[in-house]
mmCIF file of C-alpha atoms and ligand atoms in Angstrom:
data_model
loop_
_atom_site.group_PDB
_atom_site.id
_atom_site.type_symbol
_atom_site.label_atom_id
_atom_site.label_comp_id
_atom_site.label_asym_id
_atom_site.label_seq_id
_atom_site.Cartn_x
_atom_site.Cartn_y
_atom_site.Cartn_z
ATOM 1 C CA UNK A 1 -0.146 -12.915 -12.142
ATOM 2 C CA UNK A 2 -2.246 -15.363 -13.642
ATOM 3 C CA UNK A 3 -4.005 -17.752 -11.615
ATOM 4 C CA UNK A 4 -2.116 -21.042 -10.556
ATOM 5 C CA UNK A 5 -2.910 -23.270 -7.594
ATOM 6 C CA UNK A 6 -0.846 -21.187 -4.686
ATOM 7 C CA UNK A 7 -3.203 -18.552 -4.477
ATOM 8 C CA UNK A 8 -6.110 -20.490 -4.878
ATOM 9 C CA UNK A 9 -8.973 -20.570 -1.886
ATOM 10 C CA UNK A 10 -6.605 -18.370 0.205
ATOM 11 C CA UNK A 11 -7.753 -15.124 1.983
ATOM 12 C CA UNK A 12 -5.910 -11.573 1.233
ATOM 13 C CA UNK A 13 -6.787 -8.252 3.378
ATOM 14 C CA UNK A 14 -5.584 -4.966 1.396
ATOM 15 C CA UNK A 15 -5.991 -2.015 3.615
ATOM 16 C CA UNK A 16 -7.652 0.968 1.342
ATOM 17 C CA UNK A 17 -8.529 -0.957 -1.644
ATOM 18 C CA UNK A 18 -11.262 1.008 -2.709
ATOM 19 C CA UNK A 19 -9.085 2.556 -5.510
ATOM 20 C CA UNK A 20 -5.786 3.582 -6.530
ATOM 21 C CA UNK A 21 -2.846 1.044 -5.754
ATOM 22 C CA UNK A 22 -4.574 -0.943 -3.368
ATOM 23 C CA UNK A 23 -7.523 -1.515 -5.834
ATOM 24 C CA UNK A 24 -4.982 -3.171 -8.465
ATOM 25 C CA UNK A 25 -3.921 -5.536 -5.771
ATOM 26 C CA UNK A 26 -7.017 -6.642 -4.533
ATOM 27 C CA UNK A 27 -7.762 -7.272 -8.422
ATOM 28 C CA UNK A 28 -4.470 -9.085 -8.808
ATOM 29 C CA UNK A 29 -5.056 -11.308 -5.649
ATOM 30 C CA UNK A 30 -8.349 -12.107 -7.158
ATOM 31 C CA UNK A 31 -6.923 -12.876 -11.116
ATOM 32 C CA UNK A 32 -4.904 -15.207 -9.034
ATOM 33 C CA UNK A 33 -7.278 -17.166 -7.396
ATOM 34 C CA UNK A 34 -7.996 -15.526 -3.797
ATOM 35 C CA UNK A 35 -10.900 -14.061 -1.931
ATOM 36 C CA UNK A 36 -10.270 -10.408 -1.217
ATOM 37 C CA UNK A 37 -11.509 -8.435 2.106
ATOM 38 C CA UNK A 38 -11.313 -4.722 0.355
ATOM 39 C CA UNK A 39 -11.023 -2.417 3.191
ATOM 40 C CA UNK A 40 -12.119 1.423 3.107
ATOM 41 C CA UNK A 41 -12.232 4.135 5.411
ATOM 42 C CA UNK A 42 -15.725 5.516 5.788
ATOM 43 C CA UNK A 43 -18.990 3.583 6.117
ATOM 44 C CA UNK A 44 -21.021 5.655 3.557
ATOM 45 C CA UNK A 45 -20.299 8.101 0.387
ATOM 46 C CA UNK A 46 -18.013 7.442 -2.572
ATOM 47 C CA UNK A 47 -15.370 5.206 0.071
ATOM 48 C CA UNK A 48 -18.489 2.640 0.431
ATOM 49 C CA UNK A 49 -19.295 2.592 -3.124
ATOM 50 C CA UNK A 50 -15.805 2.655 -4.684
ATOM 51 C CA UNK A 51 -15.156 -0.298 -2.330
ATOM 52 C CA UNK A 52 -18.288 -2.173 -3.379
ATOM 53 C CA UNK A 53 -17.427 -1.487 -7.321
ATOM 54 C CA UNK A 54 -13.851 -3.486 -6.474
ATOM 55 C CA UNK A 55 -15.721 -6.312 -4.680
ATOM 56 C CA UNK A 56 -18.261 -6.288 -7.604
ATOM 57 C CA UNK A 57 -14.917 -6.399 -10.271
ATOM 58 C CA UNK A 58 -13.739 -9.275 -8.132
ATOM 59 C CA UNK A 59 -16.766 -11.410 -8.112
ATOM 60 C CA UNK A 60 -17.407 -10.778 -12.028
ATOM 61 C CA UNK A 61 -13.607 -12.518 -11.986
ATOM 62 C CA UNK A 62 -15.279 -15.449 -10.333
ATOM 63 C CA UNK A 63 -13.407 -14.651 -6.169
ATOM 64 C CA UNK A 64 -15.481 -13.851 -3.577
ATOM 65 C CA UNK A 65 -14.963 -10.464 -1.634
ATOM 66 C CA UNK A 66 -16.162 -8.355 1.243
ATOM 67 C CA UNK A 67 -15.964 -5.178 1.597
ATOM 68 C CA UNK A 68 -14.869 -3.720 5.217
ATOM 69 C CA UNK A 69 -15.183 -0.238 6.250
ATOM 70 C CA UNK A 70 -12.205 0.667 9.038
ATOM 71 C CA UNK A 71 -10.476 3.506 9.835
ATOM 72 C CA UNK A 72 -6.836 1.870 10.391
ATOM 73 C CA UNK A 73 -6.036 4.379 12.892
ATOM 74 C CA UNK A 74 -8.933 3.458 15.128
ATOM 75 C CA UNK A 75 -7.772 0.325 17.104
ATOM 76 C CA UNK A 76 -11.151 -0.891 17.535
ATOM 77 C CA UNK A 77 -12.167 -0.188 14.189
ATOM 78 C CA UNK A 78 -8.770 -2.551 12.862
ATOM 79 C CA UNK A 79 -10.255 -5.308 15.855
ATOM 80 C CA UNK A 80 -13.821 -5.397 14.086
ATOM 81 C CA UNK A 81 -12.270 -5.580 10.847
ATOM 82 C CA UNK A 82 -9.720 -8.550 11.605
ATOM 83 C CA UNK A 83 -13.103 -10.085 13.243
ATOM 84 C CA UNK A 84 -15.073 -9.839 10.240
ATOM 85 C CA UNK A 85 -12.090 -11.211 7.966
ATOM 86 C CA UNK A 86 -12.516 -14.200 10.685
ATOM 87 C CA UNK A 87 -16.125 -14.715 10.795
ATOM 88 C CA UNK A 88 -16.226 -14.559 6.635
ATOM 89 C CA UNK A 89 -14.066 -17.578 5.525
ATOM 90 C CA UNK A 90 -11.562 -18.054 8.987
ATOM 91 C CA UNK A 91 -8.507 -17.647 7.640
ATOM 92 C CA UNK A 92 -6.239 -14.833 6.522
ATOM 93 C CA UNK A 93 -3.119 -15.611 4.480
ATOM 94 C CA UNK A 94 -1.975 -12.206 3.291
ATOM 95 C CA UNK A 95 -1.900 -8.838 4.523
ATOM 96 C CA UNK A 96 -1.053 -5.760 2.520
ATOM 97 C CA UNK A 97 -0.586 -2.764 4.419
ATOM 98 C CA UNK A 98 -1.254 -0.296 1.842
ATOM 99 C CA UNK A 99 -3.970 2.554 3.188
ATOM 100 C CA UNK A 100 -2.048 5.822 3.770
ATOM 101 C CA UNK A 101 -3.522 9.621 4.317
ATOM 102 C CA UNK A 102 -1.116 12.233 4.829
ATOM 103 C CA UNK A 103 -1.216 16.381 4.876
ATOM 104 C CA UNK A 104 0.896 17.988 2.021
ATOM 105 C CA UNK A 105 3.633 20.334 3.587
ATOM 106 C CA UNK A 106 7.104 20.844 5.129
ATOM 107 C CA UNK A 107 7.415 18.638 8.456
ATOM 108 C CA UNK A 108 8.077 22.416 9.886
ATOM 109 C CA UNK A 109 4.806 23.675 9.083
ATOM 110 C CA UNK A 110 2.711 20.872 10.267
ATOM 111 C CA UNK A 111 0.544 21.767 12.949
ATOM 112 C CA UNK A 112 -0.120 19.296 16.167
ATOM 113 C CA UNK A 113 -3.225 17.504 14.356
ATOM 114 C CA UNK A 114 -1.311 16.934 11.355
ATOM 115 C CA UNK A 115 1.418 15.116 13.222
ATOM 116 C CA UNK A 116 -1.347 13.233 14.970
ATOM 117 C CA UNK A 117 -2.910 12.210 11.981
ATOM 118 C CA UNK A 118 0.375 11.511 9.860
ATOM 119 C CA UNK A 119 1.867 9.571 12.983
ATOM 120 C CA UNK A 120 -1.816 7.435 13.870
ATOM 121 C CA UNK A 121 -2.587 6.340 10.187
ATOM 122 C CA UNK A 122 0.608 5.978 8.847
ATOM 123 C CA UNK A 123 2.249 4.189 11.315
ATOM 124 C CA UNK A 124 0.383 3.278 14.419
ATOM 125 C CA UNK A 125 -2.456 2.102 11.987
ATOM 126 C CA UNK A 126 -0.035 -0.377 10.655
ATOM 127 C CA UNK A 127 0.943 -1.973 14.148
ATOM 128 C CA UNK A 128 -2.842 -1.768 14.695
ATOM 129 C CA UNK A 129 -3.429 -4.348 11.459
ATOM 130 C CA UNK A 130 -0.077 -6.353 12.377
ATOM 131 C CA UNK A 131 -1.039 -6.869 16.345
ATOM 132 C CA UNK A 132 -4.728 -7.996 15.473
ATOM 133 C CA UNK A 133 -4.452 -9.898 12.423
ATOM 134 C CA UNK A 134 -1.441 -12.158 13.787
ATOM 135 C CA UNK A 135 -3.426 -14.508 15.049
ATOM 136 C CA UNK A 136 -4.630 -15.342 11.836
ATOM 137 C CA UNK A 137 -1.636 -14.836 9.837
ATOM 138 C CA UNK A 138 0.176 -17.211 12.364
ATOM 139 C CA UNK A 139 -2.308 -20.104 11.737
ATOM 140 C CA UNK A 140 -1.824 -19.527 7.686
ATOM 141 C CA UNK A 141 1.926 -19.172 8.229
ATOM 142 C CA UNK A 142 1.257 -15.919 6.399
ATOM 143 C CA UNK A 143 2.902 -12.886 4.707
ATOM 144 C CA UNK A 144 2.922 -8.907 5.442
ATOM 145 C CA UNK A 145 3.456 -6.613 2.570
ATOM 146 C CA UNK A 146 3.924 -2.965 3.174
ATOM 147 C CA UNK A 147 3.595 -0.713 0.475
ATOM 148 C CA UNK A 148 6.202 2.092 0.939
ATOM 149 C CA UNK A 149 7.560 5.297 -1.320
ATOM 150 C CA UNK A 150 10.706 7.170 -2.618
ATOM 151 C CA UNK A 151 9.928 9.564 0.371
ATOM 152 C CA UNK A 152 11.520 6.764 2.743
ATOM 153 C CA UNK A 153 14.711 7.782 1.179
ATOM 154 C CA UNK A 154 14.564 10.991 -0.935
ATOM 155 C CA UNK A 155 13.419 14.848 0.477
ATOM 156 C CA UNK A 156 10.303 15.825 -0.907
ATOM 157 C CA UNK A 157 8.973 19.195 0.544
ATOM 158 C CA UNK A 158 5.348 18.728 0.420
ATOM 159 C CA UNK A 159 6.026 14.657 1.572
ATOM 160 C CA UNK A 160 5.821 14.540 5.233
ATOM 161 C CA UNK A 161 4.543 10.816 4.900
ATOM 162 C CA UNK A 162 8.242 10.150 3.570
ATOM 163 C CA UNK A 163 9.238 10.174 6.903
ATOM 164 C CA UNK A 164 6.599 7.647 8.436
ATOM 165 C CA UNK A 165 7.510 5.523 5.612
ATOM 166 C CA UNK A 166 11.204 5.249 6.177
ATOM 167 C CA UNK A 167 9.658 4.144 9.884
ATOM 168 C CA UNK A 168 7.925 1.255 8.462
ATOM 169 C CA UNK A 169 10.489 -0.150 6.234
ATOM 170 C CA UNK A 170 12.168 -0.407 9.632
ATOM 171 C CA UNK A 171 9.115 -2.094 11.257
ATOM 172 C CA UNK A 172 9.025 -4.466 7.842
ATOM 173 C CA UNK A 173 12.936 -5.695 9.115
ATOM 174 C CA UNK A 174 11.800 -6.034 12.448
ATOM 175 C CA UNK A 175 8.558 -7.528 11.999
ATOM 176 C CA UNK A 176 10.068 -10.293 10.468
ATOM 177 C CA UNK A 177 12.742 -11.399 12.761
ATOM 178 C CA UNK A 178 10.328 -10.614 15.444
ATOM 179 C CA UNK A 179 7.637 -12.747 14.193
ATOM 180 C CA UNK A 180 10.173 -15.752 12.762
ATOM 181 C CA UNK A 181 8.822 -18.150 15.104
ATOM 182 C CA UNK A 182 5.688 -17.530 14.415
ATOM 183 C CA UNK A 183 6.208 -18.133 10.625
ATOM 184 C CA UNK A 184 4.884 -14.739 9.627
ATOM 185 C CA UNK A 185 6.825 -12.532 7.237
ATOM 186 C CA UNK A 186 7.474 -9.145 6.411
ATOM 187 C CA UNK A 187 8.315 -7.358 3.415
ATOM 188 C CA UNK A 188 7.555 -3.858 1.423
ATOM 189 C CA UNK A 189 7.640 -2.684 -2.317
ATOM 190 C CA UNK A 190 8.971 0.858 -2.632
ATOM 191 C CA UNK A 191 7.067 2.163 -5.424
ATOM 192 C CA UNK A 192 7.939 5.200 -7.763
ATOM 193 C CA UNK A 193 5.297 7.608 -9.161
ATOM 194 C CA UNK A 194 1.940 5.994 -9.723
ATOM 195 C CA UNK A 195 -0.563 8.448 -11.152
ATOM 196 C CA UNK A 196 -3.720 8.201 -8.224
ATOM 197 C CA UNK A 197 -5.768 10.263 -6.927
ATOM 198 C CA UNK A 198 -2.684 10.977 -4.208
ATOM 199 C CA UNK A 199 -0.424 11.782 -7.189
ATOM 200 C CA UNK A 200 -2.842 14.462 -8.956
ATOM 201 C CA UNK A 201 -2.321 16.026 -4.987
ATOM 202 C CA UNK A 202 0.723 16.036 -4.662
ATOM 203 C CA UNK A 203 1.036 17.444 -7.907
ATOM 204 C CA UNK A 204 -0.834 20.414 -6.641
ATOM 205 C CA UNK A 205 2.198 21.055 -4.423
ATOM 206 C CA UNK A 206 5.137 20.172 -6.653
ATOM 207 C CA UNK A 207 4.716 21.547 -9.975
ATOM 208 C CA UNK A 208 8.033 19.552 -10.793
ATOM 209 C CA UNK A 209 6.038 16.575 -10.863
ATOM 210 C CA UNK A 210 4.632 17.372 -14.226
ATOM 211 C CA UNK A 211 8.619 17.183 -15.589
ATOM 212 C CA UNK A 212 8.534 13.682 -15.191
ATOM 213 C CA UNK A 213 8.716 11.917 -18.052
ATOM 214 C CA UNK A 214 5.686 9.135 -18.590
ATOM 215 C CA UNK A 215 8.218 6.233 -18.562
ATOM 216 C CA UNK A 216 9.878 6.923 -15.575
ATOM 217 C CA UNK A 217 6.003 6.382 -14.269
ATOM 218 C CA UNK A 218 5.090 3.238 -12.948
ATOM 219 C CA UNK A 219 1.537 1.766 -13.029
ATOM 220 C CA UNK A 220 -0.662 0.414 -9.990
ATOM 221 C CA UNK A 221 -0.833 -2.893 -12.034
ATOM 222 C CA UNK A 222 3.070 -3.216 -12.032
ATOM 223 C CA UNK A 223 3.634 -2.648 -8.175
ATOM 224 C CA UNK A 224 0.609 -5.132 -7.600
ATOM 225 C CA UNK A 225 2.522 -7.896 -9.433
ATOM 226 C CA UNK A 226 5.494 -7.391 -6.989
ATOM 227 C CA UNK A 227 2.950 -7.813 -4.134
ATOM 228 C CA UNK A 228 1.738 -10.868 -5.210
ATOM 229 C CA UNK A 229 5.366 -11.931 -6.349
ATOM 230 C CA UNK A 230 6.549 -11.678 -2.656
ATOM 231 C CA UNK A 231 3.756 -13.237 -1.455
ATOM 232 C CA UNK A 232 4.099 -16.559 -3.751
ATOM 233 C CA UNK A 233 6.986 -19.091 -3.126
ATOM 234 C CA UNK A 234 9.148 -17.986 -5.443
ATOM 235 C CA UNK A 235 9.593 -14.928 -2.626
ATOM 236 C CA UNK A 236 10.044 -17.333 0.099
ATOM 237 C CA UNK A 237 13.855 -16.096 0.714
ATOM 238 C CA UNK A 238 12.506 -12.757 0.060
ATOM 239 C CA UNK A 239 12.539 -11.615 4.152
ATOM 240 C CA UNK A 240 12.005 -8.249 5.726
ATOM 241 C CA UNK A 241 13.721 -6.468 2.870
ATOM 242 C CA UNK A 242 12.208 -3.818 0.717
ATOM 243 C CA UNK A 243 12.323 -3.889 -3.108
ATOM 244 C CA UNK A 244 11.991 -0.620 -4.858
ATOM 245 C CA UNK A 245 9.780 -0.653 -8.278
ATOM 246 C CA UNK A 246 10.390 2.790 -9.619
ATOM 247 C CA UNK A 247 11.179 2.239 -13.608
ATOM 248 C CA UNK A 248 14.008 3.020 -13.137
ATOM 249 C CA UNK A 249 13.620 6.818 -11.730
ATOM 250 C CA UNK A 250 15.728 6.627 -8.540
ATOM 251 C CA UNK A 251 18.676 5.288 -10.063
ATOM 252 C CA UNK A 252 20.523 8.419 -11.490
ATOM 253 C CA UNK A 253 20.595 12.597 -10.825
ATOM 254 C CA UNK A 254 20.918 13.492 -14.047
ATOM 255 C CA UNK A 255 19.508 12.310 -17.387
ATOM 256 C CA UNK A 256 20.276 12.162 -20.732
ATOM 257 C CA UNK A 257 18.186 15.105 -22.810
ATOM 258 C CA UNK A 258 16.435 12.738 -24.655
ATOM 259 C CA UNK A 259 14.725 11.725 -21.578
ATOM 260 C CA UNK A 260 13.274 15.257 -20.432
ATOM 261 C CA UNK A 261 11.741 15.859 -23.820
ATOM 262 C CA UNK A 262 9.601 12.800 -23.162
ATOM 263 C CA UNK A 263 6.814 14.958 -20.625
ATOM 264 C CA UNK A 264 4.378 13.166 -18.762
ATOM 265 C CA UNK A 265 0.596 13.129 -19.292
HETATM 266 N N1 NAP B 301 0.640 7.335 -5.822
HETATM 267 C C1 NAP B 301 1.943 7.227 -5.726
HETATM 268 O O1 NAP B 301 2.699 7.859 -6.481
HETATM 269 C C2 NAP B 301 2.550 6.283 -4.719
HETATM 270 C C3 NAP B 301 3.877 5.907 -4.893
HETATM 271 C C4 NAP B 301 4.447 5.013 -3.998
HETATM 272 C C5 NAP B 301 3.715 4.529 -2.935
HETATM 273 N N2 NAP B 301 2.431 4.941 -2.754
HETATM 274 C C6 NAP B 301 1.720 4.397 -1.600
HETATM 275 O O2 NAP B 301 0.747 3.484 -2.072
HETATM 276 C C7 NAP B 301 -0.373 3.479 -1.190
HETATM 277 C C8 NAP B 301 -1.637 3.784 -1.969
HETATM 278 O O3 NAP B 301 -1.469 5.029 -2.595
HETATM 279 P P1 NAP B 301 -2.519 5.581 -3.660
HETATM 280 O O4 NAP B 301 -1.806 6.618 -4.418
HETATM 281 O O5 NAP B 301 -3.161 4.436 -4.361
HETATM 282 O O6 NAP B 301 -3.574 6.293 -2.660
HETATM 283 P P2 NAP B 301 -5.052 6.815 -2.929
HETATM 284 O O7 NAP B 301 -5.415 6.723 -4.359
HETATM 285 O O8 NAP B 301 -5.127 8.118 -2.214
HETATM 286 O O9 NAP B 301 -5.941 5.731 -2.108
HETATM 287 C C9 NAP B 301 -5.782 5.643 -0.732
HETATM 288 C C10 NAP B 301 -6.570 4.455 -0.207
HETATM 289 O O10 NAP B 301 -6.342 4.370 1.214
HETATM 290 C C11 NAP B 301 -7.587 4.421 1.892
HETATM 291 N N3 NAP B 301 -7.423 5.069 3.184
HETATM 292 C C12 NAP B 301 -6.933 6.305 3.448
HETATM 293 N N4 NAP B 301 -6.915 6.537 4.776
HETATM 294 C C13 NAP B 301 -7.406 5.405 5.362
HETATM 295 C C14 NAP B 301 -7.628 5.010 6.702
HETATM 296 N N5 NAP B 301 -7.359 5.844 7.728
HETATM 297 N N6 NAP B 301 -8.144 3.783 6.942
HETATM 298 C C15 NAP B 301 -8.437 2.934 5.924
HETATM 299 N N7 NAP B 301 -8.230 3.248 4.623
HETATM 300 C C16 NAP B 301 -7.731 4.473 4.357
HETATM 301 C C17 NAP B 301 -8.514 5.168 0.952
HETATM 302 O O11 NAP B 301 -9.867 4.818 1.265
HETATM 303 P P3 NAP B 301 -11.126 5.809 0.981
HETATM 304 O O12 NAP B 301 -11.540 5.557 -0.440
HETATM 305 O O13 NAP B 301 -12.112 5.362 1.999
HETATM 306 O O14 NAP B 301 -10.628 7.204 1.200
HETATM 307 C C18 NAP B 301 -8.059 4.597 -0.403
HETATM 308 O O15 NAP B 301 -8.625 3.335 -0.609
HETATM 309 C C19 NAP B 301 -0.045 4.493 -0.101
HETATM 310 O O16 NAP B 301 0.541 3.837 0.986
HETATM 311 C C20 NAP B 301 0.948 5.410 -0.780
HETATM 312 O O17 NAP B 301 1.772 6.073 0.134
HETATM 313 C C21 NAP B 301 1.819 5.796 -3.626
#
């Protein structure tokens, strides 16, 4: 989205922005006009510097940025974090809830800490950034966008994050009635496959993956311009639903031949 006047001056948090998905939003907020707080997990190693390359990308676009190390699943970690967006420019208008770590196997075979880790990221880490940043997003009468997957609706046996994602595009729909008074909104972009660094993982699991033909594929780029879409205006009737951006790959069971012969890279 190019820039227009909206966007301009206002103050967007993307939860694990330091590459993949989250990265392309941050860089979308910024191409239209905002200041980005690009949050990681870890305080050091490649999370640290991937996150200061995006805040570097941002700046050379002419938006300020800080970078914010925070484990989402950490409560006090989110509270510092939501401080820190405070203390930098006092305002928060936008808040994507995209971060999201999960093991790769059949909910049967996950052991205790897996649960623990899929259920305190992927969903209590959410409610962690939703209950703290509030405040803020109340005073900028501002918007939540979740970024949710196919798993939320479709079996995948190495996906056991599909099932904390069908949870939150629950907590999107209540979210928003919930918070109605307070002028906040929620709303979530189901995306299709996006080649990350969580895709080439996954992959390692479900060989079928490599069937999938490139244009069924969507790009980072494309979901971010449905996050910023939802969070401009034009969304404003837009409220606690979830819009699925897929290319198309989750409308049908069975395609035409022509469409297998086209592998992906
Ligand atoms: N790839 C797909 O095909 C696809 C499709 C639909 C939806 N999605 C969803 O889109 C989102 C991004 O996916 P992706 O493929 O871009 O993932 P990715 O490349 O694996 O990147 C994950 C990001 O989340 C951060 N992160 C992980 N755990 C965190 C935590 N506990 N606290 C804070 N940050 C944390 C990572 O930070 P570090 O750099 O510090 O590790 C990184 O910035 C996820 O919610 C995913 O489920 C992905």
């Amino acid at each position: 989205m190019a820039e227009n006047g909206f966007f301009r001056d206002k103050v967007a948090l993307v939860t694990g922005s330091s590459r993949g998905i989250g990265k392309a939003v941050a860089l979308s907020f910024a191409k239209a006009g905002a200041d980005v707080v690009v949050n990681h997990s870890k305080a050091e190693g490649s999370s640290k510097r991937k996150a200061e390359e995006v805040c570097r990308e941002i700046e050379g676009l002419g938006r300020s940025a800080l970078a914010v190390a925070a484990d989402i699943a950490s409560k006090a970690s989110v509270g510092e974090m939501i401080e820190a967006v405070s203390g930098w420019r006092g305002r928060l208008d936008f808040l994507v809830l995209n971060a999201a770590r999960a093991p790769f196997k059949p909910l049967e075979k996950m052991l205790e800490r897996d649960m623990r880790q899929l259920f305190e990221i992927n969903y209590m880490g959410n409610l962690f950034c939703i209950q703290k940043a509030l405040p803020l997003l109340e005073a900028a009468r501002g918007r939540i966008v979740f970024i949710s997957s196919l798993g939320s609706r479709f079996y995948n046996p190495a996906y056991p994050l599909g099932s904390m994602k069908a949870a939150m595009e629950a907590v999107v729909r209540d979210c928003t009635e919930s918070l109605a008074e307070r002028g906040v909104c929620a709303n979530a972009v189901c995306g299709g496959i996006v080649k990350t660094d969580s895709f080439r993982v996954l992959r390692q699991h479900m060989e079928e993956l490599e069937n999938i033909p490139e244009e069924l594929c969507v790009s980072p780029e494309s979901l971010a311009e449905v996050v910023l879409f939802l969070c401009s205006p034009a969304a404003g009737g837009i409220r606690g639903q979830t819009l699925v951006v897929d290319n198309g790959l989750s409308n049908r069971l069975y395609r035409p031949a022509w469409v297998s012969r086209t592998k992906s890279k």
